[in-house]
mmCIF file of C-alpha atoms (C1' of nucleotides) in Angstrom:
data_model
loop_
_atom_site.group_PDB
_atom_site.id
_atom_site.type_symbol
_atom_site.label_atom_id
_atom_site.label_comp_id
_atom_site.label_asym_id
_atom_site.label_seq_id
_atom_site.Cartn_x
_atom_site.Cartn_y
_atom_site.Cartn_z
ATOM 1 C CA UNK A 176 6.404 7.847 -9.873
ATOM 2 C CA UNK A 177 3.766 9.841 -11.879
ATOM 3 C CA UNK A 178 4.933 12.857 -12.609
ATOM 4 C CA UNK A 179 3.995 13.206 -15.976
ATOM 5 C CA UNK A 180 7.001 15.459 -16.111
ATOM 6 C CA UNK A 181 9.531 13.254 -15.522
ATOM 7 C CA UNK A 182 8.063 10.390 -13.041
ATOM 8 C CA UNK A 183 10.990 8.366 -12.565
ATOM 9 C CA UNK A 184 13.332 11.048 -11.261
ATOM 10 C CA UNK A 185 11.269 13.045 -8.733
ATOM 11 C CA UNK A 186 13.484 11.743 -5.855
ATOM 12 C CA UNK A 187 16.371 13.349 -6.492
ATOM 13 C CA UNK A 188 17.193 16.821 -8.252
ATOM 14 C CA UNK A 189 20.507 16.272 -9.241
ATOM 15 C CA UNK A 190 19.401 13.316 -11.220
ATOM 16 C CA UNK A 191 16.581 15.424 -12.674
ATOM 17 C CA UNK A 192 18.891 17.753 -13.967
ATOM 18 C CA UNK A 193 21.164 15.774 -15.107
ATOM 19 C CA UNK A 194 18.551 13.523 -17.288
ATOM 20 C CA UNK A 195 17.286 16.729 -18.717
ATOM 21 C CA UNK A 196 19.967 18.218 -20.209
ATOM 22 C CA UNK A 197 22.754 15.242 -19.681
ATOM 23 C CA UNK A 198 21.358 12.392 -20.664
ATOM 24 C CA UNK A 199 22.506 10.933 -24.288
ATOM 25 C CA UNK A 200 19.715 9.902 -26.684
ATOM 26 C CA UNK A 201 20.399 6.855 -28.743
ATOM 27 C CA UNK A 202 18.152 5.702 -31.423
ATOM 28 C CA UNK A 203 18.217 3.773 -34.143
ATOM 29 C CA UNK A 204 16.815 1.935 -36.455
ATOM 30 C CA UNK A 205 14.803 4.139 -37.711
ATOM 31 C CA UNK A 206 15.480 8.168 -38.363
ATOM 32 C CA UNK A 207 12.149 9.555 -37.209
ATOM 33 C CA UNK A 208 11.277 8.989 -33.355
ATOM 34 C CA UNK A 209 12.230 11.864 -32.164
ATOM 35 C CA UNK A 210 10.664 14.136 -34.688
ATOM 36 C CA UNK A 211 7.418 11.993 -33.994
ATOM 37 C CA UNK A 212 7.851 12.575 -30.424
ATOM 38 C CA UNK A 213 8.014 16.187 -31.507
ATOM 39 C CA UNK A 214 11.735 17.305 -30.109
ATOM 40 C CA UNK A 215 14.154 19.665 -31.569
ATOM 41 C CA UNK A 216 16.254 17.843 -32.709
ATOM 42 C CA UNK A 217 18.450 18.506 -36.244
ATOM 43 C CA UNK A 218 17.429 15.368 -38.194
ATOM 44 C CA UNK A 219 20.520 15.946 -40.549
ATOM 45 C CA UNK A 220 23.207 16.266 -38.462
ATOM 46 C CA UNK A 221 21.650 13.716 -35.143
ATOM 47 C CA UNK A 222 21.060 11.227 -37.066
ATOM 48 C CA UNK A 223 23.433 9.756 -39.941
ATOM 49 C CA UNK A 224 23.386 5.934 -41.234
ATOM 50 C CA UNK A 225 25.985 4.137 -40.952
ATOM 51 C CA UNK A 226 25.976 0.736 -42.882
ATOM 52 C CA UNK A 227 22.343 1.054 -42.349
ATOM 53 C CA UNK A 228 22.184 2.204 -38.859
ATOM 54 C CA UNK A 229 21.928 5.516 -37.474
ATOM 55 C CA UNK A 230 25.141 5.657 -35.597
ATOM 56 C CA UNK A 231 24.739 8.963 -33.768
ATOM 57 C CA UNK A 232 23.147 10.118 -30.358
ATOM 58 C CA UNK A 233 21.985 13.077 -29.470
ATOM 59 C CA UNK A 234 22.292 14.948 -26.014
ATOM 60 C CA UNK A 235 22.285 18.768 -24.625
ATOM 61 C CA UNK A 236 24.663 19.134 -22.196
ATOM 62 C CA UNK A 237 26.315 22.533 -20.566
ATOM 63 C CA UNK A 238 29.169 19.311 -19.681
ATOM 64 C CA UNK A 239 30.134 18.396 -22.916
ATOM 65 C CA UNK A 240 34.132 19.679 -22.456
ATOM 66 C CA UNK A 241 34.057 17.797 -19.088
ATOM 67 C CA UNK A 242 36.042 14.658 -19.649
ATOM 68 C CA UNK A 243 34.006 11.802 -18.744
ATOM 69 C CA UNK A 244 35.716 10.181 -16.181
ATOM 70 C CA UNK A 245 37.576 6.822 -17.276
ATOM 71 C CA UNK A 246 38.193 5.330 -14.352
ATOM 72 C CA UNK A 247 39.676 1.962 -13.561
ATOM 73 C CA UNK A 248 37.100 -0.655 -12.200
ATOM 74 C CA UNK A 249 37.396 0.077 -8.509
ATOM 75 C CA UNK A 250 36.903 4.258 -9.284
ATOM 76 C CA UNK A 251 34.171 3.981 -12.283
ATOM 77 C CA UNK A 252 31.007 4.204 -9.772
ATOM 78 C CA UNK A 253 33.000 7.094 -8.261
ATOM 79 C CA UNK A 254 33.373 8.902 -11.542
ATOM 80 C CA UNK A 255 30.010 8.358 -12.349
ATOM 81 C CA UNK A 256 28.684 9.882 -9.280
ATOM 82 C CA UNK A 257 31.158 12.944 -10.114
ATOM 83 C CA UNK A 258 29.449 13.144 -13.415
ATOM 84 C CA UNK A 259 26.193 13.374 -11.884
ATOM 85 C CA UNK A 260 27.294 15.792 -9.198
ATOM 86 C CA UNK A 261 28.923 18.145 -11.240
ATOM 87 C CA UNK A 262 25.931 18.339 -13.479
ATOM 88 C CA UNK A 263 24.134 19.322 -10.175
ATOM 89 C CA UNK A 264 23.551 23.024 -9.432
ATOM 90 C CA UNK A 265 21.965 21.717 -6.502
ATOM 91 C CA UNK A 266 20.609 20.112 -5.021
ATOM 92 C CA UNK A 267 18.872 18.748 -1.815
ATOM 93 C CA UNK A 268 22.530 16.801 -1.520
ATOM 94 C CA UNK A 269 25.285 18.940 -1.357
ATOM 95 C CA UNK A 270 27.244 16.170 0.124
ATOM 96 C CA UNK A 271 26.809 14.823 -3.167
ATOM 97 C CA UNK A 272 29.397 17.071 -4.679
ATOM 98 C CA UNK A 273 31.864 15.042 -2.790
ATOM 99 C CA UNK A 274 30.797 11.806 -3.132
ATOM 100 C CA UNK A 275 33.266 10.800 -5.848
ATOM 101 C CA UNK A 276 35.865 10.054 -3.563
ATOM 102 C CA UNK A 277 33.465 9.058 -0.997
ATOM 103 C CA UNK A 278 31.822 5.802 -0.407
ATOM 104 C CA UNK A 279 30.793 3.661 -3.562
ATOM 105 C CA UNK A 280 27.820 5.080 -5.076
ATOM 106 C CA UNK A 281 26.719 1.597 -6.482
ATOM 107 C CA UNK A 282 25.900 1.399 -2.567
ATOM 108 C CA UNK A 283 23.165 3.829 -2.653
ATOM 109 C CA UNK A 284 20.665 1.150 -3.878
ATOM 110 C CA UNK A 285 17.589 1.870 -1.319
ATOM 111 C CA UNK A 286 16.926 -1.819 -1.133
ATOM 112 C CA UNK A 287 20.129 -3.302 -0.404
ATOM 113 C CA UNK A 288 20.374 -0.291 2.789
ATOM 114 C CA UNK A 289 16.977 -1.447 3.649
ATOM 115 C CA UNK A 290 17.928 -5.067 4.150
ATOM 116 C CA UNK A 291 20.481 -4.089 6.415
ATOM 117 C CA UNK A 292 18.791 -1.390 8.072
ATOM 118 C CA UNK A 293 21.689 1.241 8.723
ATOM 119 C CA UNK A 294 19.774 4.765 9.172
ATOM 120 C CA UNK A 295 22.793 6.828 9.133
ATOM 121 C CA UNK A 296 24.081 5.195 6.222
ATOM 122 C CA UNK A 297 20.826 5.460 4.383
ATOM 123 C CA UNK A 298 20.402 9.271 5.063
ATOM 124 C CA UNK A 299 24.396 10.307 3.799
ATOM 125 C CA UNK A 300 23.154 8.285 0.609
ATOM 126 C CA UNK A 301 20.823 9.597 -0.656
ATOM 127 C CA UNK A 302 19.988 8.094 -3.810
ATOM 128 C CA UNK A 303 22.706 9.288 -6.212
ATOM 129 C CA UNK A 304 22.332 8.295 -9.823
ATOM 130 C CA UNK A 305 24.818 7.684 -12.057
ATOM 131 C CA UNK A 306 24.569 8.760 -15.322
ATOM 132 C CA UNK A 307 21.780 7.872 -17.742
ATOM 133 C CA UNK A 308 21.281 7.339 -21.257
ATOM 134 C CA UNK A 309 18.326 5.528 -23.403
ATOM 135 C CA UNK A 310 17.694 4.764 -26.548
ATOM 136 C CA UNK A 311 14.868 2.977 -28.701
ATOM 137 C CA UNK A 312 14.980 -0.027 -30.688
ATOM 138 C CA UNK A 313 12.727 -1.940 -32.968
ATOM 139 C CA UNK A 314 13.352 -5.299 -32.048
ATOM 140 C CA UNK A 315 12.030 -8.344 -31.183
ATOM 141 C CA UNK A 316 14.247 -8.876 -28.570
ATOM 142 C CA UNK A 317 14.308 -7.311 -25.480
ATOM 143 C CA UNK A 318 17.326 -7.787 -24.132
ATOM 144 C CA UNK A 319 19.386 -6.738 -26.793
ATOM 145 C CA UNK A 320 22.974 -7.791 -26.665
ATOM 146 C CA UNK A 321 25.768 -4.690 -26.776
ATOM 147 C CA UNK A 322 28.592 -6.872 -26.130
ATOM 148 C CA UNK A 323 28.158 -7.026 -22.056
ATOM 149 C CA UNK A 324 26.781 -9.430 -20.092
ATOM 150 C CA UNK A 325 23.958 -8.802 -18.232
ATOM 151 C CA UNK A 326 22.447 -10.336 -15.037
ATOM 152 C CA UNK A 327 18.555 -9.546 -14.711
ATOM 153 C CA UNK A 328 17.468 -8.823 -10.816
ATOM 154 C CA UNK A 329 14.389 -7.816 -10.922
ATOM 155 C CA UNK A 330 11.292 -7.568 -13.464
ATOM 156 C CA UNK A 331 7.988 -4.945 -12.341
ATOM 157 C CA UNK A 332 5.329 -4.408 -13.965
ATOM 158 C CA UNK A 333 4.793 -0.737 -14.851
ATOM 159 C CA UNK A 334 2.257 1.554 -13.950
ATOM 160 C CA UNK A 335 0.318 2.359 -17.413
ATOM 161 C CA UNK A 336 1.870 -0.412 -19.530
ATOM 162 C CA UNK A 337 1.288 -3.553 -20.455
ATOM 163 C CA UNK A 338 5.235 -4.627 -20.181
ATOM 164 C CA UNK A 339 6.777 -5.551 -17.583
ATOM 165 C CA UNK A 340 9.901 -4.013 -17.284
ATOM 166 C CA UNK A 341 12.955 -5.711 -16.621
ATOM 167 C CA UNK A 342 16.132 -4.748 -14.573
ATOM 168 C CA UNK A 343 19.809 -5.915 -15.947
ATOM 169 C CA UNK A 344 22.849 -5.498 -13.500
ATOM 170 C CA UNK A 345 26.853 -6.292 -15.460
ATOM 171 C CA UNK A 346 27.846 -8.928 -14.558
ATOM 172 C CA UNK A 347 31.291 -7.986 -13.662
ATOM 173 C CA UNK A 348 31.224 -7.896 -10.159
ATOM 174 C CA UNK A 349 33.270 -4.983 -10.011
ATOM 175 C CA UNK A 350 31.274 -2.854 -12.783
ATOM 176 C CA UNK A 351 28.244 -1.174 -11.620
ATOM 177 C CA UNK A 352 26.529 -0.673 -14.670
ATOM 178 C CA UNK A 353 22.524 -1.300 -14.718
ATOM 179 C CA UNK A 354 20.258 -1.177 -17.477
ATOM 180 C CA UNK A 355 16.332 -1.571 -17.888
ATOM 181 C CA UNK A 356 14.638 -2.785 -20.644
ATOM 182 C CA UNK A 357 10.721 -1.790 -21.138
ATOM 183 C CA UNK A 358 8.889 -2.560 -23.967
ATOM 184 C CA UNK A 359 7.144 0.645 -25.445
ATOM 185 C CA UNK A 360 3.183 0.688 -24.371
ATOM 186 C CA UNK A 361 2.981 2.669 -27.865
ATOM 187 C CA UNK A 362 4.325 0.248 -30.253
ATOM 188 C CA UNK A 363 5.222 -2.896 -28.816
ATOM 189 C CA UNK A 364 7.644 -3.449 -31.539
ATOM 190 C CA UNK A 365 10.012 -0.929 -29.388
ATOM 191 C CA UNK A 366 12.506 -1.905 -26.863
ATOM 192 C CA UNK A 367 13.388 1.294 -24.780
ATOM 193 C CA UNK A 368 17.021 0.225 -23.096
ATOM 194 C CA UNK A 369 17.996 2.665 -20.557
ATOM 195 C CA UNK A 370 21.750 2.444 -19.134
ATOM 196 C CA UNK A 371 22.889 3.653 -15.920
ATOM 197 C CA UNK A 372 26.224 4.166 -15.372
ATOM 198 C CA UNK A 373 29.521 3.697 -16.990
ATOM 199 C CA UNK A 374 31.257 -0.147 -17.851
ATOM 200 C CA UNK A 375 34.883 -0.527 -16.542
ATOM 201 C CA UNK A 376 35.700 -2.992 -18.651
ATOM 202 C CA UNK A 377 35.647 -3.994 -21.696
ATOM 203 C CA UNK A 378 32.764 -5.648 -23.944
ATOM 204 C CA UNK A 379 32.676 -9.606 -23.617
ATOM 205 C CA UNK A 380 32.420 -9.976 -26.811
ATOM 206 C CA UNK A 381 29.298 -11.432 -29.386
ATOM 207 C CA UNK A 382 29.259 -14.924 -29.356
ATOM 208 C CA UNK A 383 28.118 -14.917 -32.936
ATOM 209 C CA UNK A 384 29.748 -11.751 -35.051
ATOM 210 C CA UNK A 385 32.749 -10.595 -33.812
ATOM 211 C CA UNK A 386 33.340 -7.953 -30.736
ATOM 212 C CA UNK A 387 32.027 -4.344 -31.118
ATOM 213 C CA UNK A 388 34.618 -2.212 -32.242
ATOM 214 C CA UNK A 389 35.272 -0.528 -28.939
ATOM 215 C CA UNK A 390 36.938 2.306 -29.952
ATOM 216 C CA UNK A 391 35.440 3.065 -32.936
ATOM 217 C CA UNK A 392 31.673 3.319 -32.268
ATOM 218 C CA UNK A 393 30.853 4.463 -35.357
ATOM 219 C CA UNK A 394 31.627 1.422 -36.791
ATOM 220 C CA UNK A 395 29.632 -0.854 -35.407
ATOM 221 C CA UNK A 396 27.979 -3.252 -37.821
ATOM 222 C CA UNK A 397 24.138 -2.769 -39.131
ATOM 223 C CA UNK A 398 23.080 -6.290 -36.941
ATOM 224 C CA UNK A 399 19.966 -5.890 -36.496
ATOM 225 C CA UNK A 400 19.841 -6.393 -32.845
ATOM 226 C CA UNK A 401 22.769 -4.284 -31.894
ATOM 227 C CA UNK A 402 22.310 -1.315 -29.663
ATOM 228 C CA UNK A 403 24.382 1.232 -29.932
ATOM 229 C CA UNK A 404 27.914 0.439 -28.394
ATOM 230 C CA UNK A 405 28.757 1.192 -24.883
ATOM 231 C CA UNK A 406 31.827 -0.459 -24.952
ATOM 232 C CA UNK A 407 34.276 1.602 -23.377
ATOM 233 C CA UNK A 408 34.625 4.702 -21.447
ATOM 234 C CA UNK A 409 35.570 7.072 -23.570
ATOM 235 C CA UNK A 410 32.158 6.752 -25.706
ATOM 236 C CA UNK A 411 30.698 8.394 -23.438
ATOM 237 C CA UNK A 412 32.791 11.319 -23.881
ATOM 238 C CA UNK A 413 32.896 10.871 -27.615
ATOM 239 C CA UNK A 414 29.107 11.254 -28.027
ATOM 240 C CA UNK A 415 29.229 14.331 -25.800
ATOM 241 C CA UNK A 416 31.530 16.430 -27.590
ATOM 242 C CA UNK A 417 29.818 15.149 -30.862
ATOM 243 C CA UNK A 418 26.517 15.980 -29.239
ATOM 244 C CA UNK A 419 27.710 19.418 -28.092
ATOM 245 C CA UNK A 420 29.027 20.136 -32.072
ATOM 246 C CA UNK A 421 25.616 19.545 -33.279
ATOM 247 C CA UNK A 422 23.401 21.389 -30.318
ATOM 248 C CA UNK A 423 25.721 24.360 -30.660
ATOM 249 C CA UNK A 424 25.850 25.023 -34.156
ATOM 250 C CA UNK A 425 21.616 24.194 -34.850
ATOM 251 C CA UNK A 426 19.801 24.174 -31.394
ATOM 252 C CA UNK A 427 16.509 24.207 -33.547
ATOM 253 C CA UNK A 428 15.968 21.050 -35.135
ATOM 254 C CA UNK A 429 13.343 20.616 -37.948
ATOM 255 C CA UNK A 430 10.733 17.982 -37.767
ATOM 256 C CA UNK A 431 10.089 14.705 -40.010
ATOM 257 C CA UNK A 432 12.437 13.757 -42.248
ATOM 258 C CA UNK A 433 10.873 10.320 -41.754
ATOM 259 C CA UNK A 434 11.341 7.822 -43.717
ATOM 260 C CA UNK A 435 9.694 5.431 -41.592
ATOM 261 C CA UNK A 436 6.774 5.636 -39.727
ATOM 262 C CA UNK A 437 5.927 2.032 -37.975
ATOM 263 C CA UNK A 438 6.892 3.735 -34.778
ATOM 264 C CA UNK A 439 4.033 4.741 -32.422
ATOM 265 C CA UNK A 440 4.029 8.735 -31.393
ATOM 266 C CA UNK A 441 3.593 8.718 -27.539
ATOM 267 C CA UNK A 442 2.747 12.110 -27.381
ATOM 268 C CA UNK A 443 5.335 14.529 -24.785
ATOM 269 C CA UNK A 444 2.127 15.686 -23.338
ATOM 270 C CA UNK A 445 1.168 12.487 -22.261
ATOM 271 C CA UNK A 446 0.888 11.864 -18.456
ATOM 272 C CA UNK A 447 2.688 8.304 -18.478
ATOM 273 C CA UNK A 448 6.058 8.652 -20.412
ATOM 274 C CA UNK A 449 7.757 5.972 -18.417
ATOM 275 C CA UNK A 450 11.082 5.610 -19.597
ATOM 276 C CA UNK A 451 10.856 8.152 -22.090
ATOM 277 C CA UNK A 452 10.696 10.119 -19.609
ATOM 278 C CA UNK A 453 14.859 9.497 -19.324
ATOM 279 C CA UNK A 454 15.855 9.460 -22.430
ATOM 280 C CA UNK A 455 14.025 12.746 -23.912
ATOM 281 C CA UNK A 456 16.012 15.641 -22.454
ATOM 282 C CA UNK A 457 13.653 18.641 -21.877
ATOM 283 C CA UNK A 458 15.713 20.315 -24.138
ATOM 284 C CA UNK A 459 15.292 18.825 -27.218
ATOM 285 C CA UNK A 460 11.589 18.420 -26.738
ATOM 286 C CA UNK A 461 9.219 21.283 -28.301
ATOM 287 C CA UNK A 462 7.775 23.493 -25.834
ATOM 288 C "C1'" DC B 130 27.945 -27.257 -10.200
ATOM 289 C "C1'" DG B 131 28.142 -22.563 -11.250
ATOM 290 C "C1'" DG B 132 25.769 -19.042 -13.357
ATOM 291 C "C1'" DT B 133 21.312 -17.099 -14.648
ATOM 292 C "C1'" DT B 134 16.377 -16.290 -14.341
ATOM 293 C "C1'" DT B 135 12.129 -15.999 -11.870
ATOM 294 C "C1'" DT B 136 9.336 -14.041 -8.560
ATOM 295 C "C1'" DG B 137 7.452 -12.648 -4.141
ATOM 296 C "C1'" DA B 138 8.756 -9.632 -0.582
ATOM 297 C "C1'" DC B 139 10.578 -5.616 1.043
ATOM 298 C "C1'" DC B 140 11.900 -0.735 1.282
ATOM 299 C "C1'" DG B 141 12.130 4.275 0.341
ATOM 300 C "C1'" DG B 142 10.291 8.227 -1.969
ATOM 301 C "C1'" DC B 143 6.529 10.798 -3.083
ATOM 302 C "C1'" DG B 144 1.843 12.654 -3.388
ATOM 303 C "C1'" DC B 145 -2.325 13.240 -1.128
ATOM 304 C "C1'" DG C 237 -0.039 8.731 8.122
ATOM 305 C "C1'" DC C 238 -1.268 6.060 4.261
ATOM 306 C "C1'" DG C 239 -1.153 4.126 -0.172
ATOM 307 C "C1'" DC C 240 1.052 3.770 -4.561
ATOM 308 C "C1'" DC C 241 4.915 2.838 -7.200
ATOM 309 C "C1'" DG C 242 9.665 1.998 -8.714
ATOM 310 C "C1'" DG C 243 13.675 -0.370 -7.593
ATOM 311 C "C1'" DT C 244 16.144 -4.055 -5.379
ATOM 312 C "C1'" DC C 245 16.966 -8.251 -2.777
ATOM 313 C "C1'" DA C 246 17.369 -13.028 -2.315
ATOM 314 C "C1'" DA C 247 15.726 -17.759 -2.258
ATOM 315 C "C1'" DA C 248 14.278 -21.104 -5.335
ATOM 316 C "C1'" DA C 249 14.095 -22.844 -9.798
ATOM 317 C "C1'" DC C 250 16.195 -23.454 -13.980
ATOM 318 C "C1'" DC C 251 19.797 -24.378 -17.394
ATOM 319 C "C1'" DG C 252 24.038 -25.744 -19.818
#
DNA sequence: CGGTTTTGACCGGCGC
DNA sequence: GCGCCGGTCAAAACCG
């Protein structure tokens, strides 16, 4: 998993793909890290405030008219997978490109087929990823709280950082949404939150605050350890025709505009990019 | 007591 | 084939 390219998706080329020019940016909290990281991104349009927190995402996607997939609980995993496939040109898994209405993709965890060694069943599922999306926050919290709840399974430490980094499963048993949280090696003050897959369901609410606004994600209140809303399925969708508006009309994106510079510049050329590794799509990085 | 967290073990993928 | 590494499992511990 050190491909300074892109380390953490070298398995499968579908999921390559799919992070490079699928996967949806968040960040907030600030309005500069991805001109200090150097990608093209239009700091105007990307990245607007909204009561104090930059509300929008950005992502490059040739999908951005597909509808995401809403899915009821029992199909969401499905429709993820679809996502992922369709992205595919590829791949090393054409079976793939039916596995939406195969078997449940949330099955293709390598562990869980390892502890009940079935070879057949390994090899037809191959690891297929759902879809992925990051995003960066200063906080002092790691696990942020989006208005899910979140089971942690597992907590590795990382090659080349000094945080461990810490696996979240829903914890709806019927949503098959994962997440990881890493603290940046750069900046410590950064959580990088990485989601994987879509929530059938809705959010659980805040126990202090209120519920996020599920269908309004741009709405969502300036707490200060909010991540960007996930709450429903259609966000997803939202943020991709958004994100398609903005790519299409200014692919070129100027640098700086910063008007805060505590965060650390991990450098794209830098072998180790961990989880940034997911979240930057190639395409909004500078060559 | 039920749900969550911790943590060591295990497995598969990948590079060499 | 071997070793490294990321990801996951699952038992035990913990907590409200």
């Amino acid at each position: 998993m050190n491909d300074p390219k892109d380390p953490d998706l070298s398995d499968n080329s579908a999921w390559r793909e799919l992070t490079a020019s699928d996967s949806d940016f968040f960040y907030r909290d600030t309005s500069t890290i991805l001109s200090e990281f150097a990608w093209n991104l239009h700091a105007s349009s990307s990245f607007t405030q909204t009561a104090g927190v930059p509300s929008s995402i950005t992502t490059t996607t040739s999908k951005t008219d597909q509808p995401i997939p809403t899915s009821s609980c029992s199909s969401s995993a499905a429709a993820a997978s679809v996502t992922v496939t369709e992205v595919s040109t590829n791949v090393n898994n054409p079976s793939a490109a039916t596995s939406s209405s195969s078997e449940d993709p949330t099955e293709n965890s390598t562990a869980s087929a390892a502890k009940t060694p079935k070879k057949e069943k390994k090899k037809a599922q191959k690891r297929i990823r759902q879809q992925r999306f990051a995003f960066m926050t200063k906080s002092d919290v790691d696990n942020l709280e989006d208005g899910y709840r979140w089971r942690k399974y597992g907590q590795k430490a990382v090659k080349n950082s000094s945080f461990p980094r810490s696996y979240y499963r829903c914890t709806n048993s019927r949503c098959t949404v994962k997440k990881r949280v890493e603290r940046s090696s750069e900046d410590p003050s950064i959580v990088i939150t990485t989601y994987e897959g879509q929530h059938c369901h809705q959010t659980v609410g805040f126990p202090r605050g209120g519920i996020f606004p599920a269908h309004d994600p741009h709405n969502f209140t300036s707490h200060h350890h909010l991540p960007p809303p996930l709450p429903n399925p259609y966000y997803y969708q939202e943020l991709l025709h958004q994100l398609h508006r903005e790519i299409t009309s200014s692919p070129q994106l100027p640098q700086s505009t910063t008007d805060d510079g505590h965060f650390a510049v991990p450098s794209i050329n830098q072998p180790e990019e961990g989880l940034l590794g997911d979240i930057v799509p190639q395409t909004m990085r500078n060559p």
